[in-house]
CSV table of C-alpha atoms and ligand atoms in Angstrom, one decimal:
chain,number,residue,atom,x,y,z
Y,1,UNK,CA,-95.8,191.6,12.2
Y,2,UNK,CA,-93.8,190.8,9.0
Y,3,UNK,CA,-93.3,193.0,6.0
Y,4,UNK,CA,-91.7,192.4,2.6
Y,5,UNK,CA,-89.8,195.3,1.0
Y,6,UNK,CA,-89.5,195.5,-2.7
Y,7,UNK,CA,-86.6,197.7,-3.9
Y,8,UNK,CA,-84.8,198.8,-6.8
Y,9,UNK,CA,-81.2,197.6,-6.7
Y,10,UNK,CA,-79.7,200.9,-6.2
Y,11,UNK,CA,-80.7,201.6,-2.7
Y,12,UNK,CA,-79.3,198.3,-1.5
Y,13,UNK,CA,-76.1,198.5,-3.4
Y,14,UNK,CA,-73.1,197.0,-1.6
Y,15,UNK,CA,-75.1,196.5,1.6
Y,16,UNK,CA,-75.2,193.4,3.6
Y,17,UNK,CA,-78.5,193.6,5.3
Y,18,UNK,CA,-79.2,190.2,6.5
Y,19,UNK,CA,-79.5,189.8,10.2
Y,20,UNK,CA,-79.1,193.6,10.7
Y,21,UNK,CA,-81.4,196.1,12.2
Y,22,UNK,CA,-82.3,198.7,9.7
Y,23,UNK,CA,-84.3,201.9,9.4
Y,24,UNK,CA,-86.5,202.3,6.3
Y,25,UNK,CA,-87.5,205.6,4.8
Y,26,UNK,CA,-89.6,206.6,1.9
Y,27,UNK,CA,-91.7,203.5,1.8
Y,28,UNK,CA,-95.2,203.0,0.5
Y,29,UNK,CA,-97.5,200.1,1.1
Y,30,UNK,CA,-98.0,198.1,-2.1
Y,31,UNK,CA,-100.4,195.5,-0.8
Y,32,UNK,CA,-101.7,193.7,2.2
Y,33,UNK,CA,-100.8,190.2,1.5
Y,34,UNK,CA,-103.0,187.4,3.0
Y,35,UNK,CA,-102.2,183.8,3.8
Y,36,UNK,CA,-104.7,182.5,1.3
Y,37,UNK,CA,-103.6,184.5,-1.6
Y,38,UNK,CA,-99.7,184.5,-1.2
Y,39,UNK,CA,-99.0,181.0,0.0
Y,40,UNK,CA,-95.3,181.2,-1.0
Y,41,UNK,CA,-94.7,184.2,1.2
Y,42,UNK,CA,-96.5,182.7,4.2
Y,43,UNK,CA,-94.6,179.4,3.9
Y,44,UNK,CA,-91.4,181.6,4.5
Y,45,UNK,CA,-93.1,183.4,7.4
Y,46,UNK,CA,-94.1,180.1,9.0
Y,47,UNK,CA,-90.5,178.9,8.7
Y,48,UNK,CA,-89.4,181.8,10.9
Y,49,UNK,CA,-92.3,181.3,13.5
Y,50,UNK,CA,-92.2,181.7,16.4
Y,51,UNK,CA,-89.7,184.7,16.6
Y,52,UNK,CA,-86.3,184.2,18.2
Y,53,UNK,CA,-87.2,186.6,21.0
Y,54,UNK,CA,-90.1,185.8,23.4
Y,55,UNK,CA,-93.3,187.7,22.5
Y,56,UNK,CA,-94.7,190.2,24.9
Y,57,UNK,CA,-98.3,189.8,25.7
Y,58,UNK,CA,-100.2,193.0,25.0
Y,59,UNK,CA,-101.8,194.8,27.9
Y,60,UNK,CA,-99.7,193.1,30.6
Y,61,UNK,CA,-97.3,194.9,32.9
Y,62,UNK,CA,-93.7,194.9,33.2
Y,63,UNK,CA,-93.5,191.8,35.3
Y,64,UNK,CA,-94.9,189.6,32.5
Y,65,UNK,CA,-92.9,190.9,29.7
Y,66,UNK,CA,-90.5,187.9,29.6
Y,67,UNK,CA,-93.4,185.3,29.6
Y,68,UNK,CA,-93.5,183.6,26.2
Y,69,UNK,CA,-97.0,183.6,24.9
Y,70,UNK,CA,-98.0,181.3,22.2
Y,71,UNK,CA,-99.4,183.3,19.4
Y,72,UNK,CA,-100.5,181.8,16.1
Y,73,UNK,CA,-98.4,183.0,13.0
Y,74,UNK,CA,-99.7,186.1,11.4
Y,75,UNK,CA,-102.4,185.9,8.8
Y,76,UNK,CA,-101.3,189.0,7.0
Y,77,UNK,CA,-98.2,190.8,5.7
Y,78,UNK,CA,-97.5,194.2,4.3
Y,79,UNK,CA,-95.7,194.4,1.1
Y,80,UNK,CA,-93.7,197.7,1.0
Y,81,UNK,CA,-92.0,199.4,-1.8
Y,82,UNK,CA,-89.1,201.8,-1.7
Y,83,UNK,CA,-89.7,205.0,-3.6
Y,84,UNK,CA,-87.1,205.2,-6.3
Y,85,UNK,CA,-85.8,208.7,-5.4
Y,86,UNK,CA,-86.5,209.1,-1.7
Y,87,UNK,CA,-86.5,205.4,-0.5
Y,88,UNK,CA,-83.6,204.5,1.9
Y,89,UNK,CA,-82.6,201.6,3.9
Y,90,UNK,CA,-80.0,202.0,6.4
Y,91,UNK,CA,-78.2,199.7,8.8
Y,92,UNK,CA,-78.6,201.0,12.3
Y,93,UNK,CA,-75.8,199.0,13.9
Y,94,UNK,CA,-73.4,197.9,11.3
Y,95,UNK,CA,-71.5,195.2,13.4
Y,96,UNK,CA,-74.4,193.7,15.3
Y,97,UNK,CA,-76.7,190.9,14.4
Y,98,UNK,CA,-80.3,191.5,15.4
Y,99,UNK,CA,-81.7,189.4,18.3
Y,100,UNK,CA,-84.8,188.8,16.0
Y,101,UNK,CA,-82.5,187.2,13.3
Y,102,UNK,CA,-83.1,183.6,12.6
Y,103,UNK,CA,-80.5,182.0,10.3
Y,104,UNK,CA,-81.7,179.3,8.1
Y,105,UNK,CA,-81.7,175.9,9.8
Y,106,UNK,CA,-80.0,173.4,7.5
Y,107,UNK,CA,-81.1,169.7,7.6
Y,108,UNK,CA,-79.6,166.8,5.7
Y,109,UNK,CA,-81.6,165.5,2.7
Y,110,UNK,CA,-82.5,162.3,4.5
Y,111,UNK,CA,-84.3,164.2,7.3
Y,112,UNK,CA,-86.1,166.4,4.8
Y,113,UNK,CA,-87.4,163.5,2.7
Y,114,UNK,CA,-88.5,161.7,5.9
Y,115,UNK,CA,-90.4,164.7,7.1
Y,116,UNK,CA,-94.1,165.1,6.4
Y,117,UNK,CA,-94.0,168.9,7.0
Y,118,UNK,CA,-94.7,170.4,3.5
Y,119,UNK,CA,-96.0,173.8,4.7
Y,120,UNK,CA,-92.6,175.3,5.7
Y,121,UNK,CA,-89.4,175.9,3.7
Y,122,UNK,CA,-86.3,173.7,4.0
Y,123,UNK,CA,-82.7,174.5,3.6
Y,124,UNK,CA,-79.9,172.1,2.8
Y,125,UNK,CA,-76.4,171.7,1.5
Y,126,UNK,CA,-76.0,169.3,-1.5
Y,127,UNK,CA,-73.8,168.5,-4.4
Y,128,UNK,CA,-75.1,168.8,-7.9
Y,129,UNK,CA,-74.1,165.6,-9.8
Y,130,UNK,CA,-76.1,166.2,-12.9
Y,131,UNK,CA,-77.8,169.1,-14.6
Y,132,UNK,CA,-80.4,168.5,-17.1
Y,133,UNK,CA,-80.0,171.4,-19.4
Y,134,UNK,CA,-76.5,172.5,-20.7
Y,135,UNK,CA,-76.7,176.2,-19.9
Y,136,UNK,CA,-74.5,177.7,-22.5
Y,137,UNK,CA,-76.9,180.6,-23.0
Y,138,UNK,CA,-76.9,182.6,-19.8
Y,139,UNK,CA,-80.1,184.4,-21.0
Y,140,UNK,CA,-82.0,181.3,-21.4
Y,141,UNK,CA,-81.1,180.4,-17.9
Y,142,UNK,CA,-83.3,183.2,-16.5
Y,143,UNK,CA,-86.3,182.0,-18.3
Y,144,UNK,CA,-86.5,178.3,-18.1
Y,145,UNK,CA,-86.8,175.8,-15.3
Y,146,UNK,CA,-83.6,173.9,-14.6
Y,147,UNK,CA,-83.5,170.3,-13.2
Y,148,UNK,CA,-80.6,169.6,-10.8
Y,149,UNK,CA,-79.9,166.1,-9.5
Y,150,UNK,CA,-78.4,166.4,-6.0
Y,151,UNK,CA,-77.1,164.3,-3.3
Y,152,UNK,CA,-75.6,164.6,0.1
Y,153,UNK,CA,-73.8,162.2,2.6
Y,154,UNK,CA,-77.0,161.3,4.4
Y,155,UNK,CA,-78.5,159.9,1.1
Y,156,UNK,CA,-75.4,158.2,-0.1
Y,157,UNK,CA,-74.7,156.4,3.2
Y,158,UNK,CA,-76.0,152.9,3.2
Y,159,UNK,CA,-77.7,151.9,6.5
Y,160,UNK,CA,-80.9,150.9,7.9
Y,161,UNK,CA,-82.2,154.4,8.3
Y,162,UNK,CA,-82.1,154.8,4.5
Y,163,UNK,CA,-84.3,152.1,3.5
Y,164,UNK,CA,-86.7,153.2,0.8
Y,165,UNK,CA,-85.1,156.6,0.3
Y,166,UNK,CA,-83.5,157.5,-3.1
Y,167,UNK,CA,-79.7,158.1,-3.3
Y,168,UNK,CA,-80.2,161.3,-5.3
Y,169,UNK,CA,-83.0,163.8,-5.5
Y,170,UNK,CA,-84.1,166.0,-8.3
Y,171,UNK,CA,-84.4,169.7,-7.4
Y,172,UNK,CA,-86.4,171.9,-9.9
Y,173,UNK,CA,-85.2,175.6,-10.0
Y,174,UNK,CA,-88.2,177.5,-11.2
Y,175,UNK,CA,-87.9,180.6,-13.4
Y,176,UNK,CA,-89.2,182.6,-10.4
Y,177,UNK,CA,-86.1,181.8,-8.3
Y,178,UNK,CA,-83.8,184.6,-8.8
Y,179,UNK,CA,-80.2,183.3,-9.3
Y,180,UNK,CA,-77.0,185.5,-8.4
Y,181,UNK,CA,-74.6,186.0,-11.3
Y,182,UNK,CA,-72.1,183.8,-9.4
Y,183,UNK,CA,-74.6,180.9,-9.3
Y,184,UNK,CA,-75.5,181.5,-13.0
Y,185,UNK,CA,-71.9,181.2,-14.0
Y,186,UNK,CA,-71.3,178.0,-11.8
Y,187,UNK,CA,-74.3,176.4,-13.4
Y,188,UNK,CA,-73.2,177.3,-16.9
Y,189,UNK,CA,-69.8,175.7,-16.3
Y,190,UNK,CA,-71.3,172.3,-15.9
Y,191,UNK,CA,-68.6,171.3,-13.4
Y,192,UNK,CA,-69.5,169.7,-10.1
Y,193,UNK,CA,-70.6,172.3,-7.4
Y,194,UNK,CA,-72.1,172.3,-3.9
Y,195,UNK,CA,-74.8,174.6,-3.0
Y,196,UNK,CA,-76.7,175.8,0.0
Y,197,UNK,CA,-80.2,175.5,-1.1
Y,198,UNK,CA,-82.0,178.0,1.1
Y,199,UNK,CA,-85.8,178.1,1.7
Y,200,UNK,CA,-86.8,175.6,-0.9
Y,201,UNK,CA,-90.4,174.2,-1.0
Y,202,UNK,CA,-91.6,170.7,-1.2
Y,203,UNK,CA,-94.4,170.1,-3.7
Y,204,UNK,CA,-95.7,166.8,-5.1
Y,205,UNK,CA,-92.7,164.9,-3.8
Y,206,UNK,CA,-90.3,167.3,-5.3
Y,207,UNK,CA,-88.0,169.9,-4.0
Y,208,UNK,CA,-88.6,173.2,-5.8
Y,209,UNK,CA,-86.7,176.5,-5.7
Y,210,UNK,CA,-89.2,179.3,-6.3
Y,211,UNK,CA,-89.6,182.8,-5.4
Y,212,UNK,CA,-87.7,183.7,-2.3
Y,213,UNK,CA,-85.6,180.5,-2.4
Y,214,UNK,CA,-81.8,181.3,-2.5
Y,215,UNK,CA,-79.0,179.3,-4.0
Y,216,UNK,CA,-75.6,180.0,-2.6
Y,217,UNK,CA,-72.4,178.6,-4.0
Y,218,UNK,CA,-70.4,176.6,-1.4
Y,219,UNK,CA,-66.6,177.3,-1.9
Y,220,UNK,CA,-64.4,174.2,-1.3
Y,221,UNK,CA,-63.5,174.3,2.5
Y,222,UNK,CA,-59.8,173.9,2.6
Y,223,UNK,CA,-58.5,172.6,5.8
Y,224,UNK,CA,-61.7,173.2,7.7
Y,225,UNK,CA,-62.6,170.8,10.6
Y,226,UNK,CA,-65.3,168.2,10.0
Y,227,UNK,CA,-67.9,170.2,11.8
Y,228,UNK,CA,-68.2,172.5,8.8
Y,229,UNK,CA,-71.6,172.3,7.3
Y,230,UNK,CA,-70.4,170.3,4.4
Y,231,UNK,CA,-72.0,167.7,2.1
Y,232,UNK,CA,-68.5,166.7,0.6
Y,233,UNK,CA,-68.7,163.2,-0.6
Y,234,UNK,CA,-65.6,161.3,-0.4
Y,235,UNK,CA,-66.5,158.3,-2.5
Y,236,UNK,CA,-67.9,158.1,-6.0
Y,237,UNK,CA,-71.7,158.9,-6.2
Y,238,UNK,CA,-74.0,155.9,-6.3
Y,239,UNK,CA,-77.4,156.0,-8.0
Y,240,UNK,CA,-80.4,153.8,-7.4
Y,241,UNK,CA,-80.8,151.1,-9.8
Y,242,UNK,CA,-83.8,151.3,-12.2
Y,243,UNK,CA,-86.7,149.7,-10.5
Y,244,UNK,CA,-90.5,149.9,-10.3
Y,245,UNK,CA,-90.5,153.2,-8.2
Y,246,UNK,CA,-88.1,155.0,-10.5
Y,247,UNK,CA,-89.7,158.4,-11.4
Y,248,UNK,CA,-89.4,160.6,-14.6
Y,249,UNK,CA,-87.0,163.4,-14.3
Y,250,UNK,CA,-84.7,161.5,-11.9
Y,251,UNK,CA,-81.4,159.6,-12.4
Y,252,UNK,CA,-80.8,155.9,-12.1
Y,253,UNK,CA,-78.3,153.3,-13.1
Y,254,UNK,CA,-79.2,150.4,-15.3
Y,255,UNK,CA,-77.7,147.1,-16.7
Y,256,UNK,CA,-79.1,144.5,-18.9
Y,257,UNK,CA,-78.9,142.6,-22.1
Y,258,UNK,CA,-79.5,144.2,-25.6
Y,259,UNK,CA,-82.6,142.8,-27.1
Y,260,UNK,CA,-83.3,145.2,-29.8
Y,261,UNK,CA,-82.0,148.2,-31.7
Y,262,UNK,CA,-84.2,151.2,-32.7
Y,263,UNK,CA,-83.2,151.3,-36.4
Y,264,UNK,CA,-85.6,154.0,-37.1
Y,265,UNK,CA,-83.7,156.5,-34.8
Y,266,UNK,CA,-80.3,155.3,-35.6
Y,267,UNK,CA,-78.1,157.7,-37.6
Y,268,UNK,CA,-74.4,158.7,-37.9
Y,269,UNK,CA,-72.5,161.8,-38.8
Y,270,UNK,CA,-68.8,162.5,-39.5
Y,271,UNK,CA,-66.6,164.3,-37.0
Y,272,UNK,CA,-63.0,165.7,-37.3
Y,273,UNK,CA,-60.5,163.1,-36.4
Y,274,UNK,CA,-58.2,165.9,-35.0
Y,275,UNK,CA,-60.4,168.2,-32.9
Y,276,UNK,CA,-63.7,166.3,-32.5
Y,277,UNK,CA,-65.7,169.1,-34.3
Y,278,UNK,CA,-69.1,167.7,-35.2
Y,279,UNK,CA,-70.0,170.2,-37.8
Y,280,UNK,CA,-67.9,169.3,-40.8
Y,281,UNK,CA,-68.7,170.8,-44.1
Y,282,UNK,CA,-68.9,169.0,-47.3
Y,283,UNK,CA,-66.0,170.1,-49.5
Y,284,UNK,CA,-67.5,171.9,-52.6
Y,285,UNK,CA,-65.3,170.4,-55.3
Y,286,UNK,CA,-64.6,167.0,-53.9
Y,287,UNK,CA,-67.7,164.9,-53.4
Y,288,UNK,CA,-67.6,162.8,-50.3
Y,289,UNK,CA,-64.7,164.7,-48.6
Y,290,UNK,CA,-65.3,166.9,-45.6
Y,291,UNK,CA,-63.5,170.0,-44.2
Y,292,UNK,CA,-63.3,171.1,-40.7
Y,293,UNK,CA,-63.8,174.9,-40.1
Y,294,UNK,CA,-62.1,174.7,-36.8
Y,295,UNK,CA,-58.9,173.2,-38.1
Y,296,UNK,CA,-59.2,174.7,-41.6
Y,297,UNK,CA,-58.3,171.5,-43.4
Y,298,UNK,CA,-59.8,168.7,-45.3
Y,299,UNK,CA,-60.7,165.7,-43.0
Y,300,UNK,CA,-59.5,162.7,-44.8
Y,301,UNK,CA,-60.6,160.0,-42.4
Y,302,UNK,CA,-63.5,161.4,-40.4
Y,303,UNK,CA,-64.6,159.6,-37.3
Y,304,UNK,CA,-68.3,158.6,-37.4
Y,305,UNK,CA,-70.4,159.4,-34.3
Y,306,UNK,CA,-73.6,157.5,-33.9
Y,307,UNK,CA,-77.0,158.0,-32.4
Y,308,UNK,CA,-78.1,154.7,-31.1
Y,309,UNK,CA,-81.1,153.7,-29.0
Y,310,UNK,CA,-81.3,150.1,-27.8
Y,311,UNK,CA,-83.9,148.1,-25.9
Y,312,UNK,CA,-82.6,146.3,-22.8
Y,313,UNK,CA,-83.9,143.3,-21.0
Y,314,UNK,CA,-83.3,144.4,-17.4
Y,315,UNK,CA,-83.3,142.0,-14.4
Y,316,UNK,CA,-84.2,144.9,-12.1
Y,317,UNK,CA,-87.3,145.7,-14.2
Y,318,UNK,CA,-88.7,142.6,-15.8
Y,319,UNK,CA,-91.8,142.8,-18.1
Y,320,UNK,CA,-90.8,146.3,-18.9
Y,321,UNK,CA,-89.6,147.9,-22.2
Y,322,UNK,CA,-86.5,149.7,-21.4
Y,323,UNK,CA,-85.2,151.9,-24.1
Y,324,UNK,CA,-81.8,153.5,-23.7
Y,325,UNK,CA,-80.4,156.4,-25.7
Y,326,UNK,CA,-76.6,155.5,-25.5
Y,327,UNK,CA,-73.7,157.8,-25.1
Y,328,UNK,CA,-71.0,157.9,-27.7
Y,329,UNK,CA,-68.7,156.0,-25.4
Y,330,UNK,CA,-71.2,153.2,-25.0
Y,331,UNK,CA,-72.1,153.2,-28.8
Y,332,UNK,CA,-68.4,152.9,-29.5
Y,333,UNK,CA,-67.8,150.1,-27.2
Y,334,UNK,CA,-70.9,148.2,-28.2
Y,335,UNK,CA,-70.1,148.5,-31.9
Y,336,UNK,CA,-66.4,147.8,-31.5
Y,337,UNK,CA,-66.7,144.3,-32.9
Y,338,UNK,CA,-70.0,144.9,-34.8
Y,339,UNK,CA,-68.7,147.5,-37.3
Y,340,UNK,CA,-68.1,146.6,-40.9
Y,341,UNK,CA,-65.4,147.9,-43.1
Y,342,UNK,CA,-67.5,150.6,-44.6
Y,343,UNK,CA,-68.5,152.1,-41.3
Y,344,UNK,CA,-72.0,150.5,-41.1
Y,345,UNK,CA,-72.8,147.8,-38.5
Y,346,UNK,CA,-74.9,144.7,-38.4
Y,347,UNK,CA,-77.7,145.2,-35.9
Y,348,UNK,CA,-77.9,141.5,-35.2
Y,349,UNK,CA,-74.4,141.4,-33.9
Y,350,UNK,CA,-75.2,143.6,-30.9
Y,351,UNK,CA,-78.0,141.5,-29.7
Y,352,UNK,CA,-77.4,139.6,-26.6
Y,353,UNK,CA,-74.5,141.9,-25.6
Y,354,UNK,CA,-74.4,143.0,-21.9
Y,355,UNK,CA,-74.3,146.7,-21.1
Y,356,UNK,CA,-74.0,148.5,-17.8
Y,357,UNK,CA,-73.9,149.8,-15.3
Y,358,UNK,CA,-74.9,152.9,-17.2
Y,359,UNK,CA,-75.8,156.1,-15.4
Y,360,UNK,CA,-79.0,157.4,-16.9
Y,361,UNK,CA,-81.6,160.2,-16.9
Y,362,UNK,CA,-85.2,159.0,-16.8
Y,363,UNK,CA,-86.9,160.8,-19.7
Y,364,UNK,CA,-90.3,159.0,-19.6
Y,365,UNK,CA,-92.2,156.3,-17.5
Y,366,UNK,CA,-95.4,155.0,-18.8
Y,367,UNK,CA,-97.5,152.2,-17.3
Y,368,UNK,CA,-100.4,152.2,-19.7
Y,369,UNK,CA,-101.2,150.5,-22.1
Y,370,UNK,CA,-97.7,148.9,-21.6
Y,371,UNK,CA,-94.9,149.5,-19.1
Y,372,UNK,CA,-92.1,151.4,-20.7
Y,373,UNK,CA,-89.1,153.5,-19.5
Y,374,UNK,CA,-87.2,155.9,-21.7
Y,375,UNK,CA,-83.7,156.5,-20.5
Y,376,UNK,CA,-80.7,158.6,-21.7
Y,377,UNK,CA,-77.2,157.7,-20.8
Y,378,UNK,CA,-75.6,160.5,-19.0
Y,379,UNK,CA,-72.2,161.6,-17.6
Y,380,UNK,CA,-72.3,162.6,-14.0
Y,381,UNK,CA,-70.6,165.8,-13.0
Y,382,UNK,CA,-67.2,164.6,-11.4
Y,383,UNK,CA,-64.1,166.6,-10.8
Y,384,UNK,CA,-62.2,165.0,-13.8
Y,385,UNK,CA,-64.9,165.7,-16.3
Y,386,UNK,CA,-64.1,169.1,-17.6
Y,387,UNK,CA,-60.6,168.0,-18.7
Y,388,UNK,CA,-61.5,164.8,-20.2
Y,389,UNK,CA,-64.5,166.2,-22.2
Y,390,UNK,CA,-62.6,166.7,-25.5
Y,391,UNK,CA,-60.0,163.9,-25.3
D,401,LIG,ZN1,-60.9,169.7,-36.7
């Protein structure tokens, strides 16, 4: 029989309980959970079934005890709650791992994507190469779902076993997935990290971290043998090129010829030529002059930054309208020869220019009434990113 114990943080403080045999005191039954009504809980139970130790058949003698009996997984589970004042969980043998303990079985992403088993949980190591939301506000992180683009060696490797598989996979971290402070801080840093994604679910072709899923930060393994459970990628991450099976909320690479500029969404704003501050203030006395609050000075020659969306003709996606919101670096390089003296530019002069490969996040895919893809150029999380960001 399985039970799940809800507890207030205090009674578990500083205790490493995983794998240990414990005694529980001061518990009450909150609920008898059934398979039909708590599918998430039972997907975890099914992942741990059958038990690590052979089951004893009830009503049989000693001679038959070691005989493994095939028993279907349980159909109910008790949810217990520790009473705040008298509830207690004590480890029975501090230094011994229980024979019943089943550590998570990690698989590579290729194996997971090729498996049709959606009823149990899956665990894997993967590197986060892009994170959809910039998590500056740690409070927000606890409320919203986060999209992480991840990959591992098995997906990046090019061979006949990979045909038809994506090179990266989106992982949705739902608000119900509780994240440790360490993980929250790692995500807020927006630098490349590898995680152990433990007990995730697969739903509608996606990997989802929900209630009872765990994200564990993988520390860099210095000097470890290659047998270490690692997804360390040695070469630059490759993305799939935009094609007819590219899905929304994924990442892809794209290249093509500029066939149009979306004038209606194009705009520019001045930035500080010294520190890059994008929120310049109009100097009160001097019309047209800007001052930078960060540098406390008047910005004499502000650098314009531009928001620019272009339409591309892509060989990998013919007959499709591909709209790309370009990054500042691409805008600058595209407009390098198109800009006029006064800072404006001639839209006509960028037509016919080749761009790419650009790394993009797929914001929208529509097939009706017309085939359209909305992309946003992104910067992948790589080791050099944090330092080059403000240069
Ligand atoms: Zn400045």
